[in-house]
Amino acid sequence: MENQERKKRVFSGIQPSGDLTLGSYMGAIKNWVAMQDEYDCVYCIVDMHAITVRQNPADLRRRALEQLAQYLACGLDPEKSILFVQSHVPQHAELGWILGCYTQFGELSRMTQFKQKSQQHADNITAGLFTYPVLMAADILLYQADFVPVGEDQRQHVELCRDIAQRFNGVYSDTFVLPEAFIPRVDQGARVMSLGNPLNKMSKSDPEGCVNLMDPPEVIQRKFKRAVTDSETSVRYDKENKPGVSNLLTIYCAATGKSLEEAEAAFAGQGYGVFKPAVGDAVIELLRPIREEAARLMKDKAHLESVYREGAQRAGRVAQRTLDKVHRKVGFIAR
Ligand code: TRP
């Protein structure tokens, strides 16, 4: 326990706004698992962020619980890391309010994701969608996180978080650790593209191009057999001219642990009719134990409950320490 205090802290979260995908696994969760020994990790299911766009309540509840089961099945370990649900720790909303008073309207207006999402949901541009990055800053700063593993699309939000923290520290003296985005290397499978349109990131909003962690083998195989490639026949990595094949190679390497050279050599002289199902098989074997373990855990609700309750208690203790400090600094009367 004592040397754990010297470990750097990591915080990250995924919204339960859709099912976890092969992209979430290769781009995020796999790295989270690997960071558990070296860092003091806090991993969250950010359900409060999910309601910035309309959700069906029953689906949201089910997906949040499935997400926890899948976190565990992927190897996130509640003995090593804090795993919890954002809405169970009210300090997130409380610090979110305070930080909103240290964030400029103009800063939030410049967020690329806000501009995109407010176009997509033009009939429902809520204040929550606008202040979403402030809640995300609260998530990170409550735990005094040093590193925030996220995809490239979240870099701007982590930068804003850092600006808010720096501003607060400047006004009131050191309060928050300044976090850094930790963006995994793309050549390690960090950016999985859609199987249907390999120029876009694999996304839960594009079901055919997207493999879900819980997809059964025959569905996975069907999606890989239909994956978009090109009119050549050679299996080689060339991101510019062969984005589909390059994406499949990246996935194959991430799933099997082989290097690109090894993979290219293995398929030399073979066409896509051999290559695509081989990638499908590799992914099926990668996901099989995860799917089976997650399904088993979903039948053990009592265990899942004990994990998220314990996680919320541990998270709440860390979060409250930061929030107390913030209350003192801004001038609230101690309770
Ligand atoms: N906004 C992130 C996303 O959509 C999810 C998220 C919420 C997050 N709070 C966070 C990620 C804190 C890292 C740290 O991907």
Short mmCIF file of C-alpha atoms and ligand atoms in Angstrom, two decimals:
data_model
loop_
_atom_site.label_atom_id
_atom_site.label_comp_id
_atom_site.label_asym_id
_atom_site.label_seq_id
_atom_site.Cartn_x
_atom_site.Cartn_y
_atom_site.Cartn_z
CA MET A 1 0.00 0.00 0.00
CA GLU A 2 2.80 2.44 0.87
CA ASN A 3 4.58 2.40 -2.44
CA GLN A 4 1.25 2.57 -4.23
CA GLU A 5 1.11 6.16 -3.05
CA ARG A 6 4.09 6.98 -5.21
CA LYS A 7 2.53 5.58 -8.33
CA LYS A 8 1.23 8.05 -10.89
CA ARG A 9 -2.52 8.13 -11.17
CA VAL A 10 -4.51 7.34 -14.30
CA PHE A 11 -8.16 8.21 -14.89
CA SER A 12 -10.34 7.29 -17.83
CA GLY A 13 -13.93 6.52 -18.70
CA ILE A 14 -16.22 5.31 -21.45
CA GLN A 15 -19.84 6.34 -21.94
CA PRO A 16 -22.43 3.56 -21.77
CA SER A 17 -24.13 5.12 -24.79
CA GLY A 18 -23.70 1.97 -26.89
CA ASP A 19 -22.16 -1.48 -26.73
CA LEU A 20 -18.40 -1.74 -26.31
CA THR A 21 -16.67 -2.53 -29.59
CA LEU A 22 -13.48 -4.11 -30.82
CA GLY A 23 -12.35 -0.49 -31.25
CA SER A 24 -13.01 0.29 -27.56
CA TYR A 25 -11.09 -2.83 -26.60
CA MET A 26 -8.04 -2.35 -28.82
CA GLY A 27 -7.98 1.43 -28.55
CA ALA A 28 -8.68 1.81 -24.84
CA ILE A 29 -9.48 -1.07 -22.50
CA LYS A 30 -6.53 -3.24 -23.51
CA ASN A 31 -4.19 -0.38 -22.58
CA TRP A 32 -6.09 0.28 -19.37
CA VAL A 33 -5.53 -3.35 -18.38
CA ALA A 34 -1.82 -3.07 -19.13
CA MET A 35 -1.51 0.10 -17.02
CA GLN A 36 -2.94 -1.45 -13.85
CA ASP A 37 0.35 -2.61 -12.34
CA GLU A 38 2.45 0.42 -13.09
CA TYR A 39 -0.15 3.06 -12.21
CA ASP A 40 -2.80 3.74 -9.66
CA CYS A 41 -5.80 3.49 -11.98
CA VAL A 42 -9.35 4.76 -11.72
CA TYR A 43 -11.76 3.62 -14.46
CA CYS A 44 -15.26 4.94 -14.73
CA ILE A 45 -18.51 4.22 -16.53
CA VAL A 46 -19.56 7.76 -17.38
CA ASP A 47 -23.33 7.50 -17.40
CA MET A 48 -23.79 11.19 -16.60
CA HIS A 49 -22.02 12.04 -19.84
CA ALA A 50 -24.25 9.61 -21.71
CA ILE A 51 -27.40 11.60 -20.90
CA THR A 52 -26.07 14.68 -22.73
CA VAL A 53 -27.99 13.12 -25.61
CA ARG A 54 -31.33 11.35 -25.14
CA GLN A 55 -31.08 7.76 -23.88
CA ASN A 56 -33.66 5.07 -23.34
CA PRO A 57 -33.56 4.55 -19.53
CA ALA A 58 -33.82 0.74 -19.55
CA ASP A 59 -31.12 0.46 -22.21
CA LEU A 60 -28.83 2.88 -20.39
CA ARG A 61 -29.13 0.92 -17.14
CA ARG A 62 -28.52 -2.42 -18.88
CA ARG A 63 -25.57 -1.13 -20.88
CA ALA A 64 -23.89 0.40 -17.83
CA LEU A 65 -24.05 -2.95 -16.03
CA GLU A 66 -22.90 -4.85 -19.13
CA GLN A 67 -20.07 -2.40 -19.48
CA LEU A 68 -18.92 -3.21 -15.97
CA ALA A 69 -19.14 -6.96 -16.69
CA GLN A 70 -17.12 -6.41 -19.86
CA TYR A 71 -14.52 -4.28 -18.07
CA LEU A 72 -14.00 -7.18 -15.66
CA ALA A 73 -14.00 -9.77 -18.44
CA CYS A 74 -11.31 -7.80 -20.28
CA GLY A 75 -9.08 -7.98 -17.23
CA LEU A 76 -9.75 -4.80 -15.28
CA ASP A 77 -9.29 -5.92 -11.72
CA PRO A 78 -11.12 -4.29 -8.79
CA GLU A 79 -8.32 -5.45 -6.50
CA LYS A 80 -5.86 -3.32 -8.44
CA SER A 81 -7.95 -0.45 -9.79
CA ILE A 82 -10.97 1.56 -8.76
CA LEU A 83 -13.90 0.66 -11.02
CA PHE A 84 -17.10 2.65 -10.56
CA VAL A 85 -20.14 4.30 -12.06
CA GLN A 86 -19.98 8.09 -12.33
CA SER A 87 -23.52 8.78 -11.08
CA HIS A 88 -22.74 6.86 -7.86
CA VAL A 89 -20.19 9.47 -6.82
CA PRO A 90 -22.01 12.81 -6.42
CA GLN A 91 -18.73 14.71 -6.07
CA HIS A 92 -18.48 14.68 -9.88
CA ALA A 93 -21.57 16.84 -10.25
CA GLU A 94 -20.54 19.03 -7.33
CA LEU A 95 -17.06 19.79 -8.63
CA GLY A 96 -18.53 20.13 -12.11
CA TRP A 97 -20.64 23.05 -10.91
CA ILE A 98 -17.72 24.78 -9.29
CA LEU A 99 -15.41 24.32 -12.28
CA GLY A 100 -18.12 25.70 -14.55
CA CYS A 101 -17.59 28.99 -12.74
CA TYR A 102 -13.94 28.91 -13.85
CA THR A 103 -14.63 28.06 -17.48
CA GLN A 104 -15.32 30.58 -20.20
CA PHE A 105 -18.35 30.36 -22.45
CA GLY A 106 -15.99 31.04 -25.34
CA GLU A 107 -13.77 28.08 -24.46
CA LEU A 108 -16.70 25.70 -24.47
CA SER A 109 -18.00 27.16 -27.73
CA ARG A 110 -14.73 26.25 -29.41
CA MET A 111 -14.90 22.54 -28.56
CA THR A 112 -14.94 20.57 -31.80
CA GLN A 113 -17.03 17.78 -30.35
CA PHE A 114 -19.69 20.25 -29.16
CA LYS A 115 -19.89 21.74 -32.63
CA GLN A 116 -20.25 18.29 -34.19
CA LYS A 117 -22.73 16.92 -31.69
CA SER A 118 -24.87 20.03 -31.72
CA GLN A 119 -25.18 19.60 -35.47
CA GLN A 120 -26.11 15.93 -35.09
CA HIS A 121 -28.67 16.72 -32.37
CA ALA A 122 -29.85 20.07 -33.67
CA ASP A 123 -33.29 19.59 -32.09
CA ASN A 124 -31.85 18.99 -28.61
CA ILE A 125 -28.79 21.16 -27.92
CA THR A 126 -28.85 21.13 -24.13
CA ALA A 127 -26.77 23.03 -21.61
CA GLY A 128 -25.45 19.60 -20.57
CA LEU A 129 -24.06 18.97 -24.04
CA PHE A 130 -22.37 22.36 -23.86
CA THR A 131 -20.88 21.90 -20.38
CA TYR A 132 -19.92 18.25 -20.96
CA PRO A 133 -16.17 19.08 -20.98
CA VAL A 134 -16.53 20.73 -17.55
CA LEU A 135 -17.93 17.50 -16.09
CA MET A 136 -15.10 15.63 -17.76
CA ALA A 137 -12.62 18.04 -16.16
CA ALA A 138 -14.23 17.33 -12.78
CA ASP A 139 -13.87 13.57 -13.39
CA ILE A 140 -10.17 13.94 -13.98
CA LEU A 141 -9.31 16.59 -11.38
CA LEU A 142 -11.19 14.96 -8.49
CA TYR A 143 -8.69 12.09 -8.62
CA GLN A 144 -5.63 14.28 -9.17
CA ALA A 145 -4.89 12.20 -12.27
CA ASP A 146 -1.48 12.55 -13.90
CA PHE A 147 -2.43 10.70 -17.09
CA VAL A 148 -5.66 10.41 -19.01
CA PRO A 149 -5.64 7.67 -21.67
CA VAL A 150 -8.06 8.77 -24.39
CA GLY A 151 -8.44 8.73 -28.14
CA GLU A 152 -7.28 11.60 -30.29
CA ASP A 153 -10.86 12.96 -30.39
CA GLN A 154 -10.68 13.70 -26.64
CA ARG A 155 -7.35 15.52 -26.63
CA GLN A 156 -9.01 18.93 -26.80
CA HIS A 157 -11.13 18.15 -23.73
CA VAL A 158 -8.09 17.09 -21.72
CA GLU A 159 -6.32 20.29 -22.79
CA LEU A 160 -9.30 22.32 -21.60
CA CYS A 161 -9.24 20.42 -18.30
CA ARG A 162 -5.61 21.37 -17.91
CA ASP A 163 -6.39 25.03 -18.64
CA ILE A 164 -9.17 25.06 -16.05
CA ALA A 165 -6.90 23.41 -13.46
CA GLN A 166 -4.10 25.84 -14.17
CA ARG A 167 -6.43 28.80 -13.88
CA PHE A 168 -7.84 27.55 -10.57
CA ASN A 169 -4.34 26.86 -9.21
CA GLY A 170 -3.27 30.33 -10.31
CA VAL A 171 -6.08 31.99 -8.39
CA TYR A 172 -6.00 29.85 -5.22
CA SER A 173 -2.52 28.23 -5.09
CA ASP A 174 -1.83 24.61 -6.03
CA THR A 175 -4.98 22.54 -5.78
CA PHE A 176 -5.08 20.24 -8.79
CA VAL A 177 -2.49 18.06 -10.48
CA LEU A 178 -2.22 19.11 -14.14
CA PRO A 179 -3.24 16.08 -16.20
CA GLU A 180 -1.78 14.97 -19.49
CA ALA A 181 -3.55 13.15 -22.29
CA PHE A 182 -2.02 9.75 -22.91
CA ILE A 183 -2.73 8.79 -26.50
CA PRO A 184 -1.78 5.22 -27.38
CA ARG A 185 0.32 4.51 -30.43
CA VAL A 186 -1.67 3.93 -33.58
CA ASP A 187 0.66 1.20 -34.85
CA GLN A 188 -0.29 -0.87 -31.81
CA GLY A 189 -3.87 -1.16 -32.96
CA ALA A 190 -5.01 1.91 -31.10
CA ARG A 191 -7.17 3.17 -33.91
CA VAL A 192 -9.46 0.56 -35.35
CA MET A 193 -11.36 1.77 -38.40
CA SER A 194 -14.82 0.80 -39.65
CA LEU A 195 -14.92 -2.45 -41.64
CA GLY A 196 -17.42 -0.86 -44.02
CA ASN A 197 -15.68 2.47 -44.44
CA PRO A 198 -12.04 2.23 -43.40
CA LEU A 199 -11.60 6.00 -43.55
CA ASN A 200 -13.85 6.37 -40.49
CA LYS A 201 -13.15 5.24 -36.98
CA MET A 202 -15.01 2.05 -35.94
CA SER A 203 -18.11 3.38 -34.26
CA LYS A 204 -21.15 1.96 -32.54
CA SER A 205 -23.31 4.18 -34.75
CA ASP A 206 -22.30 2.13 -37.82
CA PRO A 207 -23.41 -1.43 -36.93
CA GLU A 208 -22.12 -3.29 -40.01
CA GLY A 209 -18.66 -1.75 -39.87
CA CYS A 210 -18.42 -2.35 -36.17
CA VAL A 211 -17.66 -5.51 -34.18
CA ASN A 212 -19.15 -5.58 -30.69
CA LEU A 213 -17.34 -7.32 -27.87
CA MET A 214 -20.40 -9.51 -27.36
CA ASP A 215 -20.92 -10.46 -31.03
CA PRO A 216 -21.11 -14.26 -31.46
CA PRO A 217 -18.50 -15.89 -33.74
CA GLU A 218 -20.76 -16.21 -36.79
CA VAL A 219 -21.63 -12.50 -36.68
CA ILE A 220 -17.96 -11.55 -36.35
CA GLN A 221 -17.04 -13.79 -39.27
CA ARG A 222 -19.81 -12.34 -41.44
CA LYS A 223 -18.64 -8.79 -40.75
CA PHE A 224 -15.03 -9.61 -41.63
CA LYS A 225 -16.00 -11.47 -44.80
CA ARG A 226 -17.88 -8.36 -45.93
CA ALA A 227 -15.11 -5.95 -44.93
CA VAL A 228 -14.27 -3.41 -47.63
CA THR A 229 -10.84 -3.93 -49.22
CA ASP A 230 -9.65 -2.82 -52.68
CA SER A 231 -9.35 -4.12 -56.24
CA GLU A 232 -5.80 -5.42 -55.86
CA THR A 233 -5.11 -8.83 -54.39
CA SER A 234 -1.95 -8.39 -52.33
CA VAL A 235 -2.05 -8.30 -48.56
CA ARG A 236 0.28 -5.48 -47.62
CA TYR A 237 0.19 -2.46 -45.36
CA ASP A 238 -0.33 0.82 -47.24
CA LYS A 239 -2.52 3.18 -45.28
CA GLU A 240 -2.89 5.72 -48.11
CA ASN A 241 -3.83 3.42 -50.96
CA LYS A 242 -5.13 0.36 -49.14
CA PRO A 243 -6.93 1.64 -46.04
CA GLY A 244 -9.23 -1.39 -45.74
CA VAL A 245 -6.47 -4.00 -45.97
CA SER A 246 -4.23 -1.92 -43.71
CA ASN A 247 -6.97 -1.75 -41.09
CA LEU A 248 -7.47 -5.51 -41.27
CA LEU A 249 -3.73 -6.05 -40.90
CA THR A 250 -3.64 -3.77 -37.85
CA ILE A 251 -6.52 -5.69 -36.31
CA TYR A 252 -4.89 -9.03 -37.12
CA CYS A 253 -1.60 -7.98 -35.54
CA ALA A 254 -3.28 -6.57 -32.43
CA ALA A 255 -5.32 -9.76 -32.07
CA THR A 256 -2.46 -12.20 -32.58
CA GLY A 257 0.55 -10.26 -31.28
CA LYS A 258 2.30 -10.71 -34.64
CA SER A 259 4.29 -7.91 -36.25
CA LEU A 260 3.19 -6.38 -39.55
CA GLU A 261 6.09 -8.05 -41.37
CA GLU A 262 5.13 -11.44 -39.97
CA ALA A 263 1.52 -10.93 -40.97
CA GLU A 264 2.38 -9.79 -44.49
CA ALA A 265 4.68 -12.80 -44.87
CA ALA A 266 1.99 -15.17 -43.60
CA PHE A 267 -0.44 -14.01 -46.33
CA ALA A 268 2.09 -13.56 -49.14
CA GLY A 269 0.66 -14.92 -52.37
CA GLN A 270 -2.80 -15.41 -50.85
CA GLY A 271 -5.87 -13.45 -51.78
CA TYR A 272 -8.43 -11.62 -49.67
CA GLY A 273 -10.61 -14.75 -49.72
CA VAL A 274 -8.10 -16.35 -47.36
CA PHE A 275 -7.02 -13.20 -45.55
CA LYS A 276 -10.40 -11.81 -44.45
CA PRO A 277 -11.69 -14.99 -42.75
CA ALA A 278 -8.29 -15.42 -41.09
CA VAL A 279 -8.65 -11.98 -39.52
CA GLY A 280 -12.19 -12.94 -38.51
CA ASP A 281 -10.90 -16.11 -36.84
CA ALA A 282 -8.19 -14.21 -34.97
CA VAL A 283 -10.77 -11.76 -33.61
CA ILE A 284 -13.17 -14.57 -32.72
CA GLU A 285 -10.45 -16.24 -30.63
CA LEU A 286 -9.45 -12.93 -29.06
CA LEU A 287 -13.01 -12.11 -28.02
CA ARG A 288 -14.25 -15.59 -27.11
CA PRO A 289 -12.98 -15.64 -23.50
CA ILE A 290 -14.13 -12.04 -22.97
CA ARG A 291 -17.63 -12.73 -24.26
CA GLU A 292 -17.96 -15.92 -22.24
CA GLU A 293 -16.72 -14.34 -19.02
CA ALA A 294 -18.93 -11.24 -19.46
CA ALA A 295 -21.97 -13.47 -20.06
CA ARG A 296 -21.15 -15.45 -16.92
CA LEU A 297 -20.76 -12.25 -14.88
CA MET A 298 -24.09 -10.89 -16.14
CA LYS A 299 -25.72 -13.85 -14.41
CA ASP A 300 -24.01 -12.94 -11.15
CA LYS A 301 -25.68 -9.62 -10.38
CA ALA A 302 -24.72 -9.82 -6.71
CA HIS A 303 -21.04 -9.86 -7.62
CA LEU A 304 -21.40 -6.94 -10.05
CA GLU A 305 -23.25 -5.00 -7.37
CA SER A 306 -20.52 -5.59 -4.84
CA VAL A 307 -17.90 -4.42 -7.35
CA TYR A 308 -19.64 -1.15 -8.21
CA ARG A 309 -20.62 -0.40 -4.60
CA GLU A 310 -17.12 -0.95 -3.32
CA GLY A 311 -15.74 1.05 -6.27
CA ALA A 312 -18.04 3.98 -5.53
CA GLN A 313 -16.98 4.02 -1.89
CA ARG A 314 -13.31 4.04 -2.72
CA ALA A 315 -13.76 6.64 -5.46
CA GLY A 316 -15.92 8.78 -3.16
CA ARG A 317 -13.21 8.89 -0.50
CA VAL A 318 -10.58 10.14 -2.93
CA ALA A 319 -13.00 12.56 -4.56
CA GLN A 320 -14.18 14.02 -1.27
CA ARG A 321 -10.63 14.84 -0.25
CA THR A 322 -10.24 16.99 -3.35
CA LEU A 323 -13.68 18.52 -3.02
CA ASP A 324 -13.04 19.54 0.62
CA LYS A 325 -9.89 21.27 -0.47
CA VAL A 326 -11.74 23.08 -3.25
CA HIS A 327 -14.53 24.19 -0.89
CA ARG A 328 -11.97 25.70 1.47
CA LYS A 329 -10.15 27.49 -1.31
CA VAL A 330 -13.21 29.09 -2.88
CA GLY A 331 -14.53 30.20 0.50
CA PHE A 332 -17.39 27.87 1.44
CA ILE A 333 -18.08 27.33 5.16
CA ALA A 334 -16.90 23.89 6.30
CA ARG A 335 -19.79 21.54 7.11
N1 TRP B 1 -15.67 12.16 -23.03
C1 TRP B 1 -15.07 10.85 -23.07
C2 TRP B 1 -15.46 10.15 -24.37
O1 TRP B 1 -16.54 10.35 -24.86
C3 TRP B 1 -15.51 10.02 -21.91
C4 TRP B 1 -15.05 10.61 -20.63
C5 TRP B 1 -15.81 11.25 -19.70
C6 TRP B 1 -13.72 10.62 -20.14
N2 TRP B 1 -15.04 11.66 -18.65
C7 TRP B 1 -13.75 11.28 -18.89
C8 TRP B 1 -12.50 10.13 -20.65
C9 TRP B 1 -12.60 11.49 -18.16
C10 TRP B 1 -11.36 10.34 -19.89
C11 TRP B 1 -11.41 11.02 -18.66
O2 TRP B 1 -14.70 9.35 -24.86
#
